């Protein structure tokens, strides 16, 4: 052990550079005097029990509750430690502890003793929350293993004196003066705190991180909870705290009641426990240093779990051995695990927690540690009263061992959480107003964002572009807190806001104008404007002035102040949304689809307003469906595809490179340098199909009514599916307008179009989930227009949906068998119970068919897994398999790649071809992943506002000027019907925030959206 201690001291000297040993020694001293108190109470608990006439369960309850209840305040202490001077907080906590230690010795009644112990527990909280946070900022991360080992070794080593010293003093003068004497060194150490200077948060890695003073306690909890390593550790802390907090008392009572040891002898046993703790800390510290040297932080929870399990197992063994000497020896080994886990655990928390969150990270673990003791300690005491101390100690051992197993399971999360914490540190140190690192986001387990990195400088205006489903709006939601990311870091204005709620981000200065309509439709315009000032509701003068100025900028809002917002036109609602944003004093304004559904004249006016906001100093991020609108507003464009940022560049360069824009939107960001080869056979087949379709369209064109005679005349015998003049309106809005398409047998026909083009509605009409206002649908030459979905499915029409619609409580095999239930020989419940040969043969055939499907779809690894356990991509494959099980003649795939990873998308193309070939069927497919669709489709149909604008081979459609204009908003180089108007020089300041006398461009009265 001496050699191990020397090696630890040598490594500690290196780790202490360059700050030196002073902070460690002072904090170590404060932690040591607190260990004196804890050890003394454990040793002297039988005397305290006698003084206050308590039972075993009574003194156990006092020890457990007074040791655990103070930890309830750990969250508050951690919250303060992350926002205020940790040195000042440490001094206050130490003084409180010293005073209450004296009160413990002088307590005349049990109630005062309990109150003093609970209040004094604040000192212990500081040693486990604030002190480790300070050490993490004083010393470099690579040396934390040695630092925390030295901290724990020193505190435990000095604390060893507390056991024999408490027993010796109590023998001479009694237990009461003992607590008074042991408390005196505390006040000298408090004076030494003046020698320390408060380190900046993140100082050990060269950063100086700040924390918003307005951040709430609930936000701190959400941020800690999002760290998966810590969240899993809470379960371990609950079980482990239930055993370790009462252990000293249970062990002391065990040796008194089972082996009848006196105060001095029990003090000696406690000293042995302390020595075991020293050995454990040295062992745990050595293992921790080895793990860090090997760059394997994931080993830290395994080390903690192993040592905790050893503590529980040896406690159980100690309870059953019949010999005093063996029991005492085992007691020494028990505490190796009881204390040995501390270096690895403390280091792990430091690595996975951002610097501004460390005190709270330690605090929440301590809270669950305390809850375990509060809940289970009285049970252990009752077991001791009823069944003896052996049984009580055995129960304690089992509980602790279970906690160790939970702790070991944390290792699979540590590496990624440590990486996320480092990214948080890097992002906070970045010279940017907004910095995102590795942001992942999902909806109900469907991942949408994949490791998004994004930096935004103060004063920039950036456009985020991409096709439908690229994750643009989801990204804005993660910034504003409307969607809590599952990974990564978001830092705004130097403060981390990764898991901040929308109220916190709004207070920080982030305001979002949502896509579509961002108003309260059942409130009047005036009430909407009043609601926008909720953050400043205490400053009534500002709110009134801001509303008055906003109405000057948008006179139409003043005229309609008493009109319900839901009754406004689209353009007026968008004006109201912008007006609400103005009142919110944004530092960062996020605009999602400014021009959605609006006429060019209205868009032109709104754009000038946005320019005015930006020129006044507000940073702006705009997600816009019209690429020309976005590019002429923004300084920089960022392209997203499949939830990832593909590339970024200045808009000035992009405006001169329309080929890049077309490649991104119509071929995919990965295809900028050229398109892949196209099969000649597929091109020839597509050309023939296009020619047939064009001939049919010409014969139908001009017909006022689609009579059955006309349909019989133009019906193509080679077509698997045809539509004629399909039309559907919703509330006066035409979703599908006179669409006629022809799907040839064995053909794959792809549909593309911007969001709202009518693609899914067309599928609803074809599959029978919606009834067309006009038009016909022919399936294999048969008119199915009046049939419901089930009848069309029975006729050979299969359809998938954007979200996989399966049976979550069934296995994959059961789901596929259920999809083929019509093929089974089902004669009723009672014959099935008897199992006749015919039914058995049918079930065997069904199982064989299920196996064929599983092999075809590559689902062998998931046969017996529940659907609810599968990833999004695997569920998608199961849904396709369930559709294929019915052997459809025509398959409709609605965005099959939606929400799945790139790797799964790459496997989807060959699978679609394999399904087509195996079933000899025809396929219609809607897909926002244009590169995927381009690789599988024989022909494409482009839709815009419910109408077909192009039909042909993928190359013909993707290079069609109408399609390019549909995706990009206008031909590149044409400004969407608006001209650049130079901003008046008088608008040099922010009209709302800075100078209330200047005016924005006034939107004319009576303006409305299209």
mmCIF file with all atom_site columns, N, CA, C and O in Angstrom, residues 575-602:
data_model
loop_
_atom_site.group_PDB
_atom_site.id
_atom_site.type_symbol
_atom_site.label_atom_id
_atom_site.label_alt_id
_atom_site.label_comp_id
_atom_site.label_asym_id
_atom_site.label_entity_id
_atom_site.label_seq_id
_atom_site.pdbx_PDB_ins_code
_atom_site.Cartn_x
_atom_site.Cartn_y
_atom_site.Cartn_z
_atom_site.occupancy
_atom_site.B_iso_or_equiv
_atom_site.pdbx_formal_charge
_atom_site.auth_seq_id
_atom_site.auth_comp_id
_atom_site.auth_asym_id
_atom_site.auth_atom_id
_atom_site.pdbx_PDB_model_num
ATOM 1   N N  . UNK A 1 575 ? -47.933 39.233 -41.388 1.00 0.00 ? 575 UNK A N  1
ATOM 2   C CA . UNK A 1 575 ? -47.556 40.545 -40.857 1.00 0.00 ? 575 UNK A CA 1
ATOM 3   C C  . UNK A 1 575 ? -47.710 40.572 -39.341 1.00 0.00 ? 575 UNK A C  1
ATOM 4   O O  . UNK A 1 575 ? -46.858 41.110 -38.618 1.00 0.00 ? 575 UNK A O  1
ATOM 5   N N  . UNK A 1 576 ? -48.796 40.002 -38.852 1.00 0.00 ? 576 UNK A N  1
ATOM 6   C CA . UNK A 1 576 ? -49.028 39.957 -37.416 1.00 0.00 ? 576 UNK A CA 1
ATOM 7   C C  . UNK A 1 576 ? -47.951 39.131 -36.723 1.00 0.00 ? 576 UNK A C  1
ATOM 8   O O  . UNK A 1 576 ? -47.478 39.490 -35.636 1.00 0.00 ? 576 UNK A O  1
ATOM 9   N N  . UNK A 1 577 ? -47.533 38.031 -37.345 1.00 0.00 ? 577 UNK A N  1
ATOM 10  C CA . UNK A 1 577 ? -46.468 37.212 -36.772 1.00 0.00 ? 577 UNK A CA 1
ATOM 11  C C  . UNK A 1 577 ? -45.174 38.008 -36.669 1.00 0.00 ? 577 UNK A C  1
ATOM 12  O O  . UNK A 1 577 ? -44.465 37.960 -35.643 1.00 0.00 ? 577 UNK A O  1
ATOM 13  N N  . UNK A 1 578 ? -44.826 38.751 -37.722 1.00 0.00 ? 578 UNK A N  1
ATOM 14  C CA . UNK A 1 578 ? -43.620 39.575 -37.688 1.00 0.00 ? 578 UNK A CA 1
ATOM 15  C C  . UNK A 1 578 ? -43.744 40.683 -36.649 1.00 0.00 ? 578 UNK A C  1
ATOM 16  O O  . UNK A 1 578 ? -42.779 41.001 -35.939 1.00 0.00 ? 578 UNK A O  1
ATOM 17  N N  . UNK A 1 579 ? -44.930 41.270 -36.545 1.00 0.00 ? 579 UNK A N  1
ATOM 18  C CA . UNK A 1 579 ? -45.141 42.321 -35.555 1.00 0.00 ? 579 UNK A CA 1
ATOM 19  C C  . UNK A 1 579 ? -44.926 41.780 -34.141 1.00 0.00 ? 579 UNK A C  1
ATOM 20  O O  . UNK A 1 579 ? -44.321 42.446 -33.291 1.00 0.00 ? 579 UNK A O  1
ATOM 21  N N  . UNK A 1 580 ? -45.415 40.581 -33.879 1.00 0.00 ? 580 UNK A N  1
ATOM 22  C CA . UNK A 1 580 ? -45.194 39.966 -32.565 1.00 0.00 ? 580 UNK A CA 1
ATOM 23  C C  . UNK A 1 580 ? -43.706 39.752 -32.308 1.00 0.00 ? 580 UNK A C  1
ATOM 24  O O  . UNK A 1 580 ? -43.223 39.925 -31.189 1.00 0.00 ? 580 UNK A O  1
ATOM 25  N N  . UNK A 1 581 ? -42.974 39.355 -33.354 1.00 0.00 ? 581 UNK A N  1
ATOM 26  C CA . UNK A 1 581 ? -41.531 39.156 -33.197 1.00 0.00 ? 581 UNK A CA 1
ATOM 27  C C  . UNK A 1 581 ? -40.836 40.464 -32.858 1.00 0.00 ? 581 UNK A C  1
ATOM 28  O O  . UNK A 1 581 ? -39.921 40.505 -32.027 1.00 0.00 ? 581 UNK A O  1
ATOM 29  N N  . UNK A 1 582 ? -41.240 41.575 -33.472 1.00 0.00 ? 582 UNK A N  1
ATOM 30  C CA . UNK A 1 582 ? -40.632 42.875 -33.184 1.00 0.00 ? 582 UNK A CA 1
ATOM 31  C C  . UNK A 1 582 ? -40.757 43.206 -31.701 1.00 0.00 ? 582 UNK A C  1
ATOM 32  O O  . UNK A 1 582 ? -39.817 43.683 -31.069 1.00 0.00 ? 582 UNK A O  1
ATOM 33  N N  . UNK A 1 583 ? -41.930 42.973 -31.165 1.00 0.00 ? 583 UNK A N  1
ATOM 34  C CA . UNK A 1 583 ? -42.189 43.329 -29.760 1.00 0.00 ? 583 UNK A CA 1
ATOM 35  C C  . UNK A 1 583 ? -41.312 42.511 -28.829 1.00 0.00 ? 583 UNK A C  1
ATOM 36  O O  . UNK A 1 583 ? -40.991 42.934 -27.722 1.00 0.00 ? 583 UNK A O  1
ATOM 37  N N  . UNK A 1 584 ? -40.872 41.325 -29.255 1.00 0.00 ? 584 UNK A N  1
ATOM 38  C CA . UNK A 1 584 ? -40.061 40.452 -28.416 1.00 0.00 ? 584 UNK A CA 1
ATOM 39  C C  . UNK A 1 584 ? -38.603 40.833 -28.309 1.00 0.00 ? 584 UNK A C  1
ATOM 40  O O  . UNK A 1 584 ? -37.822 40.115 -27.670 1.00 0.00 ? 584 UNK A O  1
ATOM 41  N N  . UNK A 1 585 ? -38.149 41.950 -28.891 1.00 0.00 ? 585 UNK A N  1
ATOM 42  C CA . UNK A 1 585 ? -36.753 42.410 -28.837 1.00 0.00 ? 585 UNK A CA 1
ATOM 43  C C  . UNK A 1 585 ? -35.771 41.310 -29.221 1.00 0.00 ? 585 UNK A C  1
ATOM 44  O O  . UNK A 1 585 ? -34.921 40.903 -28.419 1.00 0.00 ? 585 UNK A O  1
ATOM 45  N N  . UNK A 1 586 ? -35.830 40.768 -30.411 1.00 0.00 ? 586 UNK A N  1
ATOM 46  C CA . UNK A 1 586 ? -34.962 39.627 -30.732 1.00 0.00 ? 586 UNK A CA 1
ATOM 47  C C  . UNK A 1 586 ? -33.502 40.020 -30.943 1.00 0.00 ? 586 UNK A C  1
ATOM 48  O O  . UNK A 1 586 ? -33.203 41.008 -31.614 1.00 0.00 ? 586 UNK A O  1
ATOM 49  N N  . UNK A 1 587 ? -32.598 39.242 -30.355 1.00 0.00 ? 587 UNK A N  1
ATOM 50  C CA . UNK A 1 587 ? -31.191 39.266 -30.760 1.00 0.00 ? 587 UNK A CA 1
ATOM 51  C C  . UNK A 1 587 ? -31.004 38.371 -31.978 1.00 0.00 ? 587 UNK A C  1
ATOM 52  O O  . UNK A 1 587 ? -30.182 38.651 -32.843 1.00 0.00 ? 587 UNK A O  1
ATOM 53  N N  . UNK A 1 588 ? -31.759 37.262 -31.967 1.00 0.00 ? 588 UNK A N  1
ATOM 54  C CA . UNK A 1 588 ? -31.723 36.312 -33.083 1.00 0.00 ? 588 UNK A CA 1
ATOM 55  C C  . UNK A 1 588 ? -33.165 36.054 -33.513 1.00 0.00 ? 588 UNK A C  1
ATOM 56  O O  . UNK A 1 588 ? -33.991 35.627 -32.713 1.00 0.00 ? 588 UNK A O  1
ATOM 57  N N  . UNK A 1 589 ? -33.443 36.331 -34.768 1.00 0.00 ? 589 UNK A N  1
ATOM 58  C CA . UNK A 1 589 ? -34.787 36.127 -35.314 1.00 0.00 ? 589 UNK A CA 1
ATOM 59  C C  . UNK A 1 589 ? -34.748 34.943 -36.264 1.00 0.00 ? 589 UNK A C  1
ATOM 60  O O  . UNK A 1 589 ? -33.987 34.921 -37.232 1.00 0.00 ? 589 UNK A O  1
ATOM 61  N N  . UNK A 1 590 ? -35.575 33.939 -35.983 1.00 0.00 ? 590 UNK A N  1
ATOM 62  C CA . UNK A 1 590 ? -35.685 32.748 -36.809 1.00 0.00 ? 590 UNK A CA 1
ATOM 63  C C  . UNK A 1 590 ? -37.008 32.812 -37.552 1.00 0.00 ? 590 UNK A C  1
ATOM 64  O O  . UNK A 1 590 ? -38.069 32.878 -36.930 1.00 0.00 ? 590 UNK A O  1
ATOM 65  N N  . UNK A 1 591 ? -36.951 32.789 -38.880 1.00 0.00 ? 591 UNK A N  1
ATOM 66  C CA . UNK A 1 591 ? -38.156 32.899 -39.695 1.00 0.00 ? 591 UNK A CA 1
ATOM 67  C C  . UNK A 1 591 ? -38.311 31.623 -40.504 1.00 0.00 ? 591 UNK A C  1
ATOM 68  O O  . UNK A 1 591 ? -37.438 31.273 -41.305 1.00 0.00 ? 591 UNK A O  1
ATOM 69  N N  . UNK A 1 592 ? -39.426 30.944 -40.294 1.00 0.00 ? 592 UNK A N  1
ATOM 70  C CA . UNK A 1 592 ? -39.681 29.683 -40.977 1.00 0.00 ? 592 UNK A CA 1
ATOM 71  C C  . UNK A 1 592 ? -40.744 29.908 -42.048 1.00 0.00 ? 592 UNK A C  1
ATOM 72  O O  . UNK A 1 592 ? -41.914 30.132 -41.737 1.00 0.00 ? 592 UNK A O  1
ATOM 73  N N  . UNK A 1 593 ? -40.333 29.871 -43.326 1.00 0.00 ? 593 UNK A N  1
ATOM 74  C CA . UNK A 1 593 ? -41.243 29.999 -44.467 1.00 0.00 ? 593 UNK A CA 1
ATOM 75  C C  . UNK A 1 593 ? -41.974 31.338 -44.459 1.00 0.00 ? 593 UNK A C  1
ATOM 76  O O  . UNK A 1 593 ? -43.186 31.417 -44.264 1.00 0.00 ? 593 UNK A O  1
ATOM 77  N N  . UNK A 1 594 ? -41.219 32.414 -44.684 1.00 0.00 ? 594 UNK A N  1
ATOM 78  C CA . UNK A 1 594 ? -41.794 33.758 -44.713 1.00 0.00 ? 594 UNK A CA 1
ATOM 79  C C  . UNK A 1 594 ? -42.844 33.905 -45.802 1.00 0.00 ? 594 UNK A C  1
ATOM 80  O O  . UNK A 1 594 ? -43.893 34.515 -45.602 1.00 0.00 ? 594 UNK A O  1
ATOM 81  N N  . UNK A 1 595 ? -42.589 33.344 -46.983 1.00 0.00 ? 595 UNK A N  1
ATOM 82  C CA . UNK A 1 595 ? -43.454 33.601 -48.138 1.00 0.00 ? 595 UNK A CA 1
ATOM 83  C C  . UNK A 1 595 ? -44.480 32.505 -48.389 1.00 0.00 ? 595 UNK A C  1
ATOM 84  O O  . UNK A 1 595 ? -45.134 32.517 -49.423 1.00 0.00 ? 595 UNK A O  1
ATOM 85  N N  . UNK A 1 596 ? -44.624 31.565 -47.459 1.00 0.00 ? 596 UNK A N  1
ATOM 86  C CA . UNK A 1 596 ? -45.489 30.410 -47.701 1.00 0.00 ? 596 UNK A CA 1
ATOM 87  C C  . UNK A 1 596 ? -46.917 30.836 -48.016 1.00 0.00 ? 596 UNK A C  1
ATOM 88  O O  . UNK A 1 596 ? -47.621 31.420 -47.193 1.00 0.00 ? 596 UNK A O  1
ATOM 89  N N  . UNK A 1 597 ? -47.357 30.550 -49.238 1.00 0.00 ? 597 UNK A N  1
ATOM 90  C CA . UNK A 1 597 ? -48.728 30.808 -49.640 1.00 0.00 ? 597 UNK A CA 1
ATOM 91  C C  . UNK A 1 597 ? -49.078 32.259 -49.879 1.00 0.00 ? 597 UNK A C  1
ATOM 92  O O  . UNK A 1 597 ? -50.257 32.589 -49.988 1.00 0.00 ? 597 UNK A O  1
ATOM 93  N N  . UNK A 1 598 ? -48.067 33.161 -49.991 1.00 0.00 ? 598 UNK A N  1
ATOM 94  C CA . UNK A 1 598 ? -48.347 34.582 -50.138 1.00 0.00 ? 598 UNK A CA 1
ATOM 95  C C  . UNK A 1 598 ? -48.070 35.057 -51.561 1.00 0.00 ? 598 UNK A C  1
ATOM 96  O O  . UNK A 1 598 ? -47.217 34.501 -52.267 1.00 0.00 ? 598 UNK A O  1
ATOM 97  N N  . UNK A 1 599 ? -48.761 36.118 -51.946 1.00 0.00 ? 599 UNK A N  1
ATOM 98  C CA . UNK A 1 599 ? -48.563 36.704 -53.256 1.00 0.00 ? 599 UNK A CA 1
ATOM 99  C C  . UNK A 1 599 ? -47.224 37.433 -53.311 1.00 0.00 ? 599 UNK A C  1
ATOM 100 O O  . UNK A 1 599 ? -46.737 37.933 -52.290 1.00 0.00 ? 599 UNK A O  1
ATOM 101 N N  . UNK A 1 600 ? -46.611 37.536 -54.500 1.00 0.00 ? 600 UNK A N  1
ATOM 102 C CA . UNK A 1 600 ? -45.303 38.190 -54.622 1.00 0.00 ? 600 UNK A CA 1
ATOM 103 C C  . UNK A 1 600 ? -45.284 39.615 -54.095 1.00 0.00 ? 600 UNK A C  1
ATOM 104 O O  . UNK A 1 600 ? -44.289 40.045 -53.518 1.00 0.00 ? 600 UNK A O  1
ATOM 105 N N  . UNK A 1 601 ? -46.365 40.380 -54.281 1.00 0.00 ? 601 UNK A N  1
ATOM 106 C CA . UNK A 1 601 ? -46.365 41.760 -53.794 1.00 0.00 ? 601 UNK A CA 1
ATOM 107 C C  . UNK A 1 601 ? -46.288 41.819 -52.270 1.00 0.00 ? 601 UNK A C  1
ATOM 108 O O  . UNK A 1 601 ? -45.603 42.675 -51.703 1.00 0.00 ? 601 UNK A O  1
ATOM 109 N N  . UNK A 1 602 ? -46.989 40.899 -51.613 1.00 0.00 ? 602 UNK A N  1
ATOM 110 C CA . UNK A 1 602 ? -46.928 40.843 -50.151 1.00 0.00 ? 602 UNK A CA 1
ATOM 111 C C  . UNK A 1 602 ? -45.546 40.392 -49.705 1.00 0.00 ? 602 UNK A C  1
ATOM 112 O O  . UNK A 1 602 ? -44.966 40.934 -48.766 1.00 0.00 ? 602 UNK A O  1
#
